[in-house]
């Protein structure tokens, strides 16, 4: 049974009304000024059923950077190009109970990044991308995703400039630790590649199309398992128990859930909770899962 196909437009409309009426809580990231200044009311939601139906609410034209939502796609690209052994020699598949940029977690693990969806893991995987420079590495990933996912992602240079304007000491410390322990070979190249790929941007339909790329991929099972266990950082376990959708978040407020054999839910709403996950997006997914429990 495809539960997404049984959703009624009126139900979703009512949930959106409810979550919009809630007191505005949450914050935008202080360390990326353009994201910090973004209009907190902007909202977009698309649900794509595998059978082809598309439901859409909010602003279909607004573009936003994927930020950490790029991480499962970096993983997908590398699994496709290098295979499982090469990838999982460099990163684990274990959940983390620390924030996404935690150095403590990395040090407790003797420098081995415990999964590809936290910053240490994604910086490590960025070191494996083919290409001589951060520009060409990012371009390789971008072209492949646009071709395979039928989307129109682009590098948002204003976001990249903003990322560069604020020294991200956490990511710098992670890169140094990874290089010291031999998990990456060129820390500047890896970190700058990571910064760029986080700035790949698109519209809500691009995000949903990307989700369908994972659904169709030979490695979808393993990626969905990692998204379930690690996709919302330290909030992953609670969400997996309460909601159970494999989901990935980014500090832009992007949120992507991928439901095997059913379809994808893509949401964009910039206000974040303390773990860096979209408040409104998580509220909507919770309402959706409660609805699924009833049908
Ligand atoms: N580029 C951001 C960072 O490294 C991405 C983090 C995120 O989206 N959680 O802080």
PDB file of C-alpha atoms and ligand atoms in Angstrom:
ATOM      1  CA  UNK A   1       0.000   0.000   0.000  1.00  0.00           C
ATOM      2  CA  UNK A   2       1.393   3.406  -0.919  1.00  0.00           C
ATOM      3  CA  UNK A   3       0.460   5.577   2.038  1.00  0.00           C
ATOM      4  CA  UNK A   4       1.541   8.767   0.278  1.00  0.00           C
ATOM      5  CA  UNK A   5      -0.963   8.125  -2.491  1.00  0.00           C
ATOM      6  CA  UNK A   6      -3.736   8.016   0.107  1.00  0.00           C
ATOM      7  CA  UNK A   7      -2.999  11.467   1.459  1.00  0.00           C
ATOM      8  CA  UNK A   8      -5.780  13.941   0.969  1.00  0.00           C
ATOM      9  CA  UNK A   9      -4.891  17.448  -0.072  1.00  0.00           C
ATOM     10  CA  UNK A  10      -7.287  18.853   2.559  1.00  0.00           C
ATOM     11  CA  UNK A  11      -5.489  16.990   5.363  1.00  0.00           C
ATOM     12  CA  UNK A  12      -2.123  18.381   4.403  1.00  0.00           C
ATOM     13  CA  UNK A  13      -3.601  21.825   3.929  1.00  0.00           C
ATOM     14  CA  UNK A  14      -4.999  21.651   7.463  1.00  0.00           C
ATOM     15  CA  UNK A  15      -1.659  20.528   8.956  1.00  0.00           C
ATOM     16  CA  UNK A  16       0.173  23.312   7.198  1.00  0.00           C
ATOM     17  CA  UNK A  17      -2.355  25.743   8.666  1.00  0.00           C
ATOM     18  CA  UNK A  18      -1.805  24.301  12.129  1.00  0.00           C
ATOM     19  CA  UNK A  19       1.983  24.397  12.023  1.00  0.00           C
ATOM     20  CA  UNK A  20       1.928  27.921  10.610  1.00  0.00           C
ATOM     21  CA  UNK A  21      -0.257  29.067  13.445  1.00  0.00           C
ATOM     22  CA  UNK A  22       2.145  27.785  16.075  1.00  0.00           C
ATOM     23  CA  UNK A  23       4.305  30.355  17.806  1.00  0.00           C
ATOM     24  CA  UNK A  24       7.286  31.006  15.588  1.00  0.00           C
ATOM     25  CA  UNK A  25      10.139  29.264  17.305  1.00  0.00           C
ATOM     26  CA  UNK A  26      13.591  28.358  16.141  1.00  0.00           C
ATOM     27  CA  UNK A  27      16.588  30.161  14.720  1.00  0.00           C
ATOM     28  CA  UNK A  28      18.520  30.542  11.515  1.00  0.00           C
ATOM     29  CA  UNK A  29      22.263  29.716  11.563  1.00  0.00           C
ATOM     30  CA  UNK A  30      24.345  32.622  12.924  1.00  0.00           C
ATOM     31  CA  UNK A  31      27.527  31.465  11.170  1.00  0.00           C
ATOM     32  CA  UNK A  32      26.225  31.736   7.599  1.00  0.00           C
ATOM     33  CA  UNK A  33      25.049  35.375   7.355  1.00  0.00           C
ATOM     34  CA  UNK A  34      22.861  35.007   4.231  1.00  0.00           C
ATOM     35  CA  UNK A  35      21.022  32.101   5.827  1.00  0.00           C
ATOM     36  CA  UNK A  36      20.800  34.021   9.071  1.00  0.00           C
ATOM     37  CA  UNK A  37      19.009  36.876   7.283  1.00  0.00           C
ATOM     38  CA  UNK A  38      16.626  34.757   5.226  1.00  0.00           C
ATOM     39  CA  UNK A  39      12.858  35.388   5.497  1.00  0.00           C
ATOM     40  CA  UNK A  40      11.757  32.911   8.210  1.00  0.00           C
ATOM     41  CA  UNK A  41       8.230  32.678   6.759  1.00  0.00           C
ATOM     42  CA  UNK A  42       9.250  31.289   3.399  1.00  0.00           C
ATOM     43  CA  UNK A  43       7.861  27.794   2.978  1.00  0.00           C
ATOM     44  CA  UNK A  44       7.755  25.087   0.326  1.00  0.00           C
ATOM     45  CA  UNK A  45       6.560  21.496   0.391  1.00  0.00           C
ATOM     46  CA  UNK A  46       6.354  18.842  -2.314  1.00  0.00           C
ATOM     47  CA  UNK A  47       5.270  15.241  -2.058  1.00  0.00           C
ATOM     48  CA  UNK A  48       6.122  13.032  -5.023  1.00  0.00           C
ATOM     49  CA  UNK A  49       4.432   9.627  -5.120  1.00  0.00           C
ATOM     50  CA  UNK A  50       6.259   6.893  -6.976  1.00  0.00           C
ATOM     51  CA  UNK A  51       3.226   6.460  -9.213  1.00  0.00           C
ATOM     52  CA  UNK A  52       3.826   9.973 -10.497  1.00  0.00           C
ATOM     53  CA  UNK A  53       1.435  12.205  -8.592  1.00  0.00           C
ATOM     54  CA  UNK A  54       2.960  15.458  -7.303  1.00  0.00           C
ATOM     55  CA  UNK A  55       1.440  17.529  -4.509  1.00  0.00           C
ATOM     56  CA  UNK A  56       2.825  21.006  -3.977  1.00  0.00           C
ATOM     57  CA  UNK A  57       2.319  23.819  -1.445  1.00  0.00           C
ATOM     58  CA  UNK A  58       4.040  27.121  -0.774  1.00  0.00           C
ATOM     59  CA  UNK A  59       6.680  28.779  -2.937  1.00  0.00           C
ATOM     60  CA  UNK A  60       7.774  26.587  -5.837  1.00  0.00           C
ATOM     61  CA  UNK A  61      10.152  29.238  -7.150  1.00  0.00           C
ATOM     62  CA  UNK A  62      12.291  29.936  -4.083  1.00  0.00           C
ATOM     63  CA  UNK A  63      15.823  28.503  -4.228  1.00  0.00           C
ATOM     64  CA  UNK A  64      17.781  27.414  -1.174  1.00  0.00           C
ATOM     65  CA  UNK A  65      21.104  25.664  -0.547  1.00  0.00           C
ATOM     66  CA  UNK A  66      20.959  21.990   0.314  1.00  0.00           C
ATOM     67  CA  UNK A  67      23.626  22.298   3.009  1.00  0.00           C
ATOM     68  CA  UNK A  68      23.790  18.921   4.773  1.00  0.00           C
ATOM     69  CA  UNK A  69      21.060  17.429   2.593  1.00  0.00           C
ATOM     70  CA  UNK A  70      23.843  17.016   0.018  1.00  0.00           C
ATOM     71  CA  UNK A  71      25.547  14.440   2.278  1.00  0.00           C
ATOM     72  CA  UNK A  72      23.505  11.343   1.292  1.00  0.00           C
ATOM     73  CA  UNK A  73      24.037  12.338  -2.368  1.00  0.00           C
ATOM     74  CA  UNK A  74      27.774  12.572  -1.931  1.00  0.00           C
ATOM     75  CA  UNK A  75      27.533   9.088  -0.435  1.00  0.00           C
ATOM     76  CA  UNK A  76      25.404   7.889  -3.351  1.00  0.00           C
ATOM     77  CA  UNK A  77      27.851   9.297  -5.908  1.00  0.00           C
ATOM     78  CA  UNK A  78      30.831   7.626  -4.263  1.00  0.00           C
ATOM     79  CA  UNK A  79      29.089   4.289  -3.779  1.00  0.00           C
ATOM     80  CA  UNK A  80      28.294   4.375  -7.490  1.00  0.00           C
ATOM     81  CA  UNK A  81      31.751   5.389  -8.588  1.00  0.00           C
ATOM     82  CA  UNK A  82      34.014   3.637  -6.064  1.00  0.00           C
ATOM     83  CA  UNK A  83      31.902   0.900  -4.457  1.00  0.00           C
ATOM     84  CA  UNK A  84      31.088  -0.005  -0.886  1.00  0.00           C
ATOM     85  CA  UNK A  85      34.511  -1.174   0.269  1.00  0.00           C
ATOM     86  CA  UNK A  86      36.300   2.019  -0.707  1.00  0.00           C
ATOM     87  CA  UNK A  87      33.650   4.173   0.957  1.00  0.00           C
ATOM     88  CA  UNK A  88      33.145   2.294   4.201  1.00  0.00           C
ATOM     89  CA  UNK A  89      36.861   1.967   4.771  1.00  0.00           C
ATOM     90  CA  UNK A  90      36.803   5.740   5.273  1.00  0.00           C
ATOM     91  CA  UNK A  91      33.523   6.250   7.181  1.00  0.00           C
ATOM     92  CA  UNK A  92      31.355   4.146   9.486  1.00  0.00           C
ATOM     93  CA  UNK A  93      27.593   3.610   9.611  1.00  0.00           C
ATOM     94  CA  UNK A  94      27.039   4.271  13.269  1.00  0.00           C
ATOM     95  CA  UNK A  95      24.707   6.834  14.800  1.00  0.00           C
ATOM     96  CA  UNK A  96      26.188   9.739  16.715  1.00  0.00           C
ATOM     97  CA  UNK A  97      24.828  11.241  19.909  1.00  0.00           C
ATOM     98  CA  UNK A  98      26.784  14.470  19.440  1.00  0.00           C
ATOM     99  CA  UNK A  99      26.090  17.588  17.307  1.00  0.00           C
ATOM    100  CA  UNK A 100      26.863  17.432  13.571  1.00  0.00           C
ATOM    101  CA  UNK A 101      30.214  19.221  13.875  1.00  0.00           C
ATOM    102  CA  UNK A 102      31.493  17.539  17.042  1.00  0.00           C
ATOM    103  CA  UNK A 103      35.251  17.182  17.444  1.00  0.00           C
ATOM    104  CA  UNK A 104      34.717  15.288  20.718  1.00  0.00           C
ATOM    105  CA  UNK A 105      32.875  12.543  18.854  1.00  0.00           C
ATOM    106  CA  UNK A 106      35.672  12.234  16.312  1.00  0.00           C
ATOM    107  CA  UNK A 107      38.360  12.102  18.988  1.00  0.00           C
ATOM    108  CA  UNK A 108      36.440   9.513  21.011  1.00  0.00           C
ATOM    109  CA  UNK A 109      36.389   7.385  17.843  1.00  0.00           C
ATOM    110  CA  UNK A 110      40.178   7.703  17.437  1.00  0.00           C
ATOM    111  CA  UNK A 111      39.699   9.937  14.425  1.00  0.00           C
ATOM    112  CA  UNK A 112      37.453   7.573  12.428  1.00  0.00           C
ATOM    113  CA  UNK A 113      34.338   9.456  11.261  1.00  0.00           C
ATOM    114  CA  UNK A 114      31.435   7.381  12.470  1.00  0.00           C
ATOM    115  CA  UNK A 115      29.016   8.114   9.649  1.00  0.00           C
ATOM    116  CA  UNK A 116      28.809  10.024   6.332  1.00  0.00           C
ATOM    117  CA  UNK A 117      25.999  12.333   7.469  1.00  0.00           C
ATOM    118  CA  UNK A 118      27.922  14.260  10.107  1.00  0.00           C
ATOM    119  CA  UNK A 119      30.503  16.855   9.082  1.00  0.00           C
ATOM    120  CA  UNK A 120      33.592  14.713   9.766  1.00  0.00           C
ATOM    121  CA  UNK A 121      32.199  11.928   7.566  1.00  0.00           C
ATOM    122  CA  UNK A 122      31.177  14.232   4.738  1.00  0.00           C
ATOM    123  CA  UNK A 123      34.524  16.104   4.759  1.00  0.00           C
ATOM    124  CA  UNK A 124      36.217  12.703   4.529  1.00  0.00           C
ATOM    125  CA  UNK A 125      34.050  11.673   1.591  1.00  0.00           C
ATOM    126  CA  UNK A 126      34.694  15.034  -0.100  1.00  0.00           C
ATOM    127  CA  UNK A 127      38.360  13.991  -0.080  1.00  0.00           C
ATOM    128  CA  UNK A 128      37.437  10.969  -2.244  1.00  0.00           C
ATOM    129  CA  UNK A 129      35.682  12.917  -5.010  1.00  0.00           C
ATOM    130  CA  UNK A 130      37.496  12.915  -8.332  1.00  0.00           C
ATOM    131  CA  UNK A 131      38.997  16.212  -9.561  1.00  0.00           C
ATOM    132  CA  UNK A 132      42.073  18.329  -8.929  1.00  0.00           C
ATOM    133  CA  UNK A 133      40.405  21.343  -7.375  1.00  0.00           C
ATOM    134  CA  UNK A 134      37.380  22.027  -5.152  1.00  0.00           C
ATOM    135  CA  UNK A 135      35.734  23.674  -8.174  1.00  0.00           C
ATOM    136  CA  UNK A 136      36.108  20.639 -10.436  1.00  0.00           C
ATOM    137  CA  UNK A 137      35.129  18.183  -7.691  1.00  0.00           C
ATOM    138  CA  UNK A 138      31.958  20.106  -6.946  1.00  0.00           C
ATOM    139  CA  UNK A 139      31.232  20.415 -10.659  1.00  0.00           C
ATOM    140  CA  UNK A 140      31.586  16.645 -11.163  1.00  0.00           C
ATOM    141  CA  UNK A 141      29.046  15.941  -8.441  1.00  0.00           C
ATOM    142  CA  UNK A 142      26.720  18.693  -9.668  1.00  0.00           C
ATOM    143  CA  UNK A 143      26.693  17.501 -13.295  1.00  0.00           C
ATOM    144  CA  UNK A 144      26.097  13.904 -12.294  1.00  0.00           C
ATOM    145  CA  UNK A 145      23.225  14.779  -9.941  1.00  0.00           C
ATOM    146  CA  UNK A 146      21.557  17.026 -12.506  1.00  0.00           C
ATOM    147  CA  UNK A 147      21.828  14.364 -15.179  1.00  0.00           C
ATOM    148  CA  UNK A 148      20.791  11.394 -13.078  1.00  0.00           C
ATOM    149  CA  UNK A 149      18.187  13.188 -10.964  1.00  0.00           C
ATOM    150  CA  UNK A 150      16.665  15.268 -13.720  1.00  0.00           C
ATOM    151  CA  UNK A 151      17.139  18.437 -11.707  1.00  0.00           C
ATOM    152  CA  UNK A 152      18.677  21.862 -12.070  1.00  0.00           C
ATOM    153  CA  UNK A 153      20.939  22.366  -9.120  1.00  0.00           C
ATOM    154  CA  UNK A 154      23.452  25.209  -9.249  1.00  0.00           C
ATOM    155  CA  UNK A 155      26.231  26.516  -7.060  1.00  0.00           C
ATOM    156  CA  UNK A 156      24.931  29.568  -5.180  1.00  0.00           C
ATOM    157  CA  UNK A 157      28.009  31.776  -5.037  1.00  0.00           C
ATOM    158  CA  UNK A 158      26.444  34.255  -2.620  1.00  0.00           C
ATOM    159  CA  UNK A 159      25.963  31.434  -0.099  1.00  0.00           C
ATOM    160  CA  UNK A 160      29.528  30.207  -0.648  1.00  0.00           C
ATOM    161  CA  UNK A 161      30.845  33.734  -0.091  1.00  0.00           C
ATOM    162  CA  UNK A 162      28.825  33.897   3.090  1.00  0.00           C
ATOM    163  CA  UNK A 163      30.190  30.534   4.283  1.00  0.00           C
ATOM    164  CA  UNK A 164      33.704  31.897   3.669  1.00  0.00           C
ATOM    165  CA  UNK A 165      33.012  35.139   5.498  1.00  0.00           C
ATOM    166  CA  UNK A 166      32.838  33.434   8.875  1.00  0.00           C
ATOM    167  CA  UNK A 167      35.700  31.223  10.033  1.00  0.00           C
ATOM    168  CA  UNK A 168      34.162  27.815  10.751  1.00  0.00           C
ATOM    169  CA  UNK A 169      36.549  26.693  13.470  1.00  0.00           C
ATOM    170  CA  UNK A 170      34.656  23.457  14.057  1.00  0.00           C
ATOM    171  CA  UNK A 171      35.052  22.248  10.492  1.00  0.00           C
ATOM    172  CA  UNK A 172      38.682  23.386  10.429  1.00  0.00           C
ATOM    173  CA  UNK A 173      39.412  21.430  13.598  1.00  0.00           C
ATOM    174  CA  UNK A 174      37.659  18.349  12.201  1.00  0.00           C
ATOM    175  CA  UNK A 175      39.708  18.538   8.993  1.00  0.00           C
ATOM    176  CA  UNK A 176      42.961  18.847  10.915  1.00  0.00           C
ATOM    177  CA  UNK A 177      42.078  15.840  13.071  1.00  0.00           C
ATOM    178  CA  UNK A 178      41.091  13.790  10.003  1.00  0.00           C
ATOM    179  CA  UNK A 179      44.342  14.643   8.238  1.00  0.00           C
ATOM    180  CA  UNK A 180      46.405  13.918  11.350  1.00  0.00           C
ATOM    181  CA  UNK A 181      44.893  10.435  11.585  1.00  0.00           C
ATOM    182  CA  UNK A 182      45.306   9.699   7.893  1.00  0.00           C
ATOM    183  CA  UNK A 183      41.605   9.667   6.951  1.00  0.00           C
ATOM    184  CA  UNK A 184      42.009  12.518   4.473  1.00  0.00           C
ATOM    185  CA  UNK A 185      45.037  13.427   2.426  1.00  0.00           C
ATOM    186  CA  UNK A 186      44.496  17.137   1.723  1.00  0.00           C
ATOM    187  CA  UNK A 187      42.570  18.999   4.359  1.00  0.00           C
ATOM    188  CA  UNK A 188      42.184  22.291   2.483  1.00  0.00           C
ATOM    189  CA  UNK A 189      40.995  20.512  -0.628  1.00  0.00           C
ATOM    190  CA  UNK A 190      38.578  18.306   1.328  1.00  0.00           C
ATOM    191  CA  UNK A 191      37.134  21.145   3.406  1.00  0.00           C
ATOM    192  CA  UNK A 192      36.763  23.540   0.495  1.00  0.00           C
ATOM    193  CA  UNK A 193      35.118  20.821  -1.597  1.00  0.00           C
ATOM    194  CA  UNK A 194      32.747  20.157   1.304  1.00  0.00           C
ATOM    195  CA  UNK A 195      31.954  23.886   1.655  1.00  0.00           C
ATOM    196  CA  UNK A 196      31.126  24.115  -2.043  1.00  0.00           C
ATOM    197  CA  UNK A 197      28.919  21.069  -2.263  1.00  0.00           C
ATOM    198  CA  UNK A 198      26.918  22.320   0.743  1.00  0.00           C
ATOM    199  CA  UNK A 199      26.135  25.423  -1.354  1.00  0.00           C
ATOM    200  CA  UNK A 200      24.563  23.461  -4.204  1.00  0.00           C
ATOM    201  CA  UNK A 201      21.102  24.927  -4.414  1.00  0.00           C
ATOM    202  CA  UNK A 202      17.790  24.410  -6.116  1.00  0.00           C
ATOM    203  CA  UNK A 203      14.039  24.639  -5.844  1.00  0.00           C
ATOM    204  CA  UNK A 204      11.739  22.348  -3.900  1.00  0.00           C
ATOM    205  CA  UNK A 205      11.091  20.204  -7.016  1.00  0.00           C
ATOM    206  CA  UNK A 206      14.844  19.677  -7.411  1.00  0.00           C
ATOM    207  CA  UNK A 207      15.048  18.426  -3.836  1.00  0.00           C
ATOM    208  CA  UNK A 208      12.163  16.007  -4.405  1.00  0.00           C
ATOM    209  CA  UNK A 209      13.677  14.756  -7.676  1.00  0.00           C
ATOM    210  CA  UNK A 210      16.965  14.128  -5.918  1.00  0.00           C
ATOM    211  CA  UNK A 211      15.114  12.013  -3.360  1.00  0.00           C
ATOM    212  CA  UNK A 212      13.709   9.871  -6.160  1.00  0.00           C
ATOM    213  CA  UNK A 213      17.259   9.293  -7.377  1.00  0.00           C
ATOM    214  CA  UNK A 214      18.083   7.537  -4.102  1.00  0.00           C
ATOM    215  CA  UNK A 215      14.860   5.512  -4.295  1.00  0.00           C
ATOM    216  CA  UNK A 216      15.881   4.156  -7.673  1.00  0.00           C
ATOM    217  CA  UNK A 217      19.545   3.558  -6.822  1.00  0.00           C
ATOM    218  CA  UNK A 218      21.149   0.135  -6.320  1.00  0.00           C
ATOM    219  CA  UNK A 219      22.436   1.351  -2.954  1.00  0.00           C
ATOM    220  CA  UNK A 220      19.135   2.739  -1.755  1.00  0.00           C
ATOM    221  CA  UNK A 221      18.721   0.295   1.122  1.00  0.00           C
ATOM    222  CA  UNK A 222      22.016   1.133   2.740  1.00  0.00           C
ATOM    223  CA  UNK A 223      21.581   4.884   2.244  1.00  0.00           C
ATOM    224  CA  UNK A 224      18.081   4.828   3.728  1.00  0.00           C
ATOM    225  CA  UNK A 225      19.330   2.856   6.716  1.00  0.00           C
ATOM    226  CA  UNK A 226      22.045   5.433   7.352  1.00  0.00           C
ATOM    227  CA  UNK A 227      19.526   8.270   6.916  1.00  0.00           C
ATOM    228  CA  UNK A 228      17.249   6.634   9.486  1.00  0.00           C
ATOM    229  CA  UNK A 229      20.034   6.222  12.023  1.00  0.00           C
ATOM    230  CA  UNK A 230      22.048   9.370  11.385  1.00  0.00           C
ATOM    231  CA  UNK A 231      20.086  11.849   9.231  1.00  0.00           C
ATOM    232  CA  UNK A 232      18.974  14.205  12.004  1.00  0.00           C
ATOM    233  CA  UNK A 233      22.173  14.032  14.064  1.00  0.00           C
ATOM    234  CA  UNK A 234      21.575  13.479  17.777  1.00  0.00           C
ATOM    235  CA  UNK A 235      17.793  13.715  17.235  1.00  0.00           C
ATOM    236  CA  UNK A 236      17.847  10.726  14.858  1.00  0.00           C
ATOM    237  CA  UNK A 237      16.999   7.984  17.327  1.00  0.00           C
ATOM    238  CA  UNK A 238      13.978   9.726  18.828  1.00  0.00           C
ATOM    239  CA  UNK A 239      12.668  10.622  15.365  1.00  0.00           C
ATOM    240  CA  UNK A 240      13.224   7.069  14.098  1.00  0.00           C
ATOM    241  CA  UNK A 241      11.113   5.719  16.944  1.00  0.00           C
ATOM    242  CA  UNK A 242       8.374   8.347  16.758  1.00  0.00           C
ATOM    243  CA  UNK A 243       8.171   8.957  13.008  1.00  0.00           C
ATOM    244  CA  UNK A 244      10.359   6.376  11.309  1.00  0.00           C
ATOM    245  CA  UNK A 245      10.904   8.009   7.906  1.00  0.00           C
ATOM    246  CA  UNK A 246      14.508   8.005   6.614  1.00  0.00           C
ATOM    247  CA  UNK A 247      15.158  11.760   6.630  1.00  0.00           C
ATOM    248  CA  UNK A 248      18.021  14.204   6.089  1.00  0.00           C
ATOM    249  CA  UNK A 249      18.154  17.797   7.238  1.00  0.00           C
ATOM    250  CA  UNK A 250      20.323  20.805   6.431  1.00  0.00           C
ATOM    251  CA  UNK A 251      20.914  24.087   8.289  1.00  0.00           C
ATOM    252  CA  UNK A 252      19.226  25.983   5.468  1.00  0.00           C
ATOM    253  CA  UNK A 253      15.946  24.435   6.697  1.00  0.00           C
ATOM    254  CA  UNK A 254      15.806  21.862   3.899  1.00  0.00           C
ATOM    255  CA  UNK A 255      14.409  18.475   4.880  1.00  0.00           C
ATOM    256  CA  UNK A 256      14.054  15.377   2.726  1.00  0.00           C
ATOM    257  CA  UNK A 257      12.272  12.130   3.647  1.00  0.00           C
ATOM    258  CA  UNK A 258      12.479   9.093   1.390  1.00  0.00           C
ATOM    259  CA  UNK A 259       9.902   6.338   1.778  1.00  0.00           C
ATOM    260  CA  UNK A 260      10.787   3.057   0.074  1.00  0.00           C
ATOM    261  CA  UNK A 261       8.269   1.967  -2.544  1.00  0.00           C
ATOM    262  CA  UNK A 262       6.145   5.063  -1.826  1.00  0.00           C
ATOM    263  CA  UNK A 263       7.825   8.331  -2.728  1.00  0.00           C
ATOM    264  CA  UNK A 264       9.504  11.380  -1.241  1.00  0.00           C
ATOM    265  CA  UNK A 265       8.604  14.363   0.909  1.00  0.00           C
ATOM    266  CA  UNK A 266      10.667  17.515   0.372  1.00  0.00           C
ATOM    267  CA  UNK A 267      10.215  20.502   2.659  1.00  0.00           C
ATOM    268  CA  UNK A 268      11.873  23.878   3.113  1.00  0.00           C
ATOM    269  CA  UNK A 269      11.292  26.094   6.128  1.00  0.00           C
ATOM    270  CA  UNK A 270      14.291  27.967   7.566  1.00  0.00           C
ATOM    271  CA  UNK A 271      13.709  28.125  11.338  1.00  0.00           C
ATOM    272  CA  UNK A 272      15.765  25.452  13.096  1.00  0.00           C
ATOM    273  CA  UNK A 273      15.636  23.746  16.470  1.00  0.00           C
ATOM    274  CA  UNK A 274      18.703  23.268  18.679  1.00  0.00           C
ATOM    275  CA  UNK A 275      19.941  20.277  16.711  1.00  0.00           C
ATOM    276  CA  UNK A 276      19.849  22.270  13.455  1.00  0.00           C
ATOM    277  CA  UNK A 277      16.712  20.610  12.033  1.00  0.00           C
ATOM    278  CA  UNK A 278      13.767  22.515  10.529  1.00  0.00           C
ATOM    279  CA  UNK A 279      11.108  23.000  13.216  1.00  0.00           C
ATOM    280  CA  UNK A 280       8.156  23.256  10.861  1.00  0.00           C
ATOM    281  CA  UNK A 281       9.437  20.456   8.648  1.00  0.00           C
ATOM    282  CA  UNK A 282       9.723  18.068  11.576  1.00  0.00           C
ATOM    283  CA  UNK A 283       6.255  19.068  12.834  1.00  0.00           C
ATOM    284  CA  UNK A 284       4.773  18.283   9.439  1.00  0.00           C
ATOM    285  CA  UNK A 285       6.497  14.920   9.192  1.00  0.00           C
ATOM    286  CA  UNK A 286       5.233  14.045  12.677  1.00  0.00           C
ATOM    287  CA  UNK A 287       1.677  14.893  11.644  1.00  0.00           C
ATOM    288  CA  UNK A 288       2.066  12.823   8.524  1.00  0.00           C
ATOM    289  CA  UNK A 289       3.300   9.790  10.436  1.00  0.00           C
ATOM    290  CA  UNK A 290       0.445  10.099  12.944  1.00  0.00           C
ATOM    291  CA  UNK A 291      -1.953  10.119  10.005  1.00  0.00           C
ATOM    292  CA  UNK A 292      -0.278   6.997   8.593  1.00  0.00           C
ATOM    293  CA  UNK A 293      -0.727   5.230  11.939  1.00  0.00           C
ATOM    294  CA  UNK A 294      -4.469   5.815  11.644  1.00  0.00           C
ATOM    295  CA  UNK A 295      -5.023   4.635   8.067  1.00  0.00           C
TER     296      UNK A 295
HETATM  297  N1  LIG B   1      27.913  23.676   5.752  1.00  0.00           N
HETATM  298  C1  LIG B   1      27.237  23.486   6.996  1.00  0.00           C
HETATM  299  C2  LIG B   1      28.265  23.254   8.103  1.00  0.00           C
HETATM  300  O1  LIG B   1      29.248  22.611   7.895  1.00  0.00           O
HETATM  301  C3  LIG B   1      26.295  22.334   6.888  1.00  0.00           C
HETATM  302  C4  LIG B   1      25.818  21.809   8.197  1.00  0.00           C
HETATM  303  C5  LIG B   1      24.386  21.367   8.165  1.00  0.00           C
HETATM  304  O2  LIG B   1      23.627  21.612   7.249  1.00  0.00           O
HETATM  305  N2  LIG B   1      23.992  20.732   9.246  1.00  0.00           N
HETATM  306  O3  LIG B   1      28.104  23.728   9.187  1.00  0.00           O
END
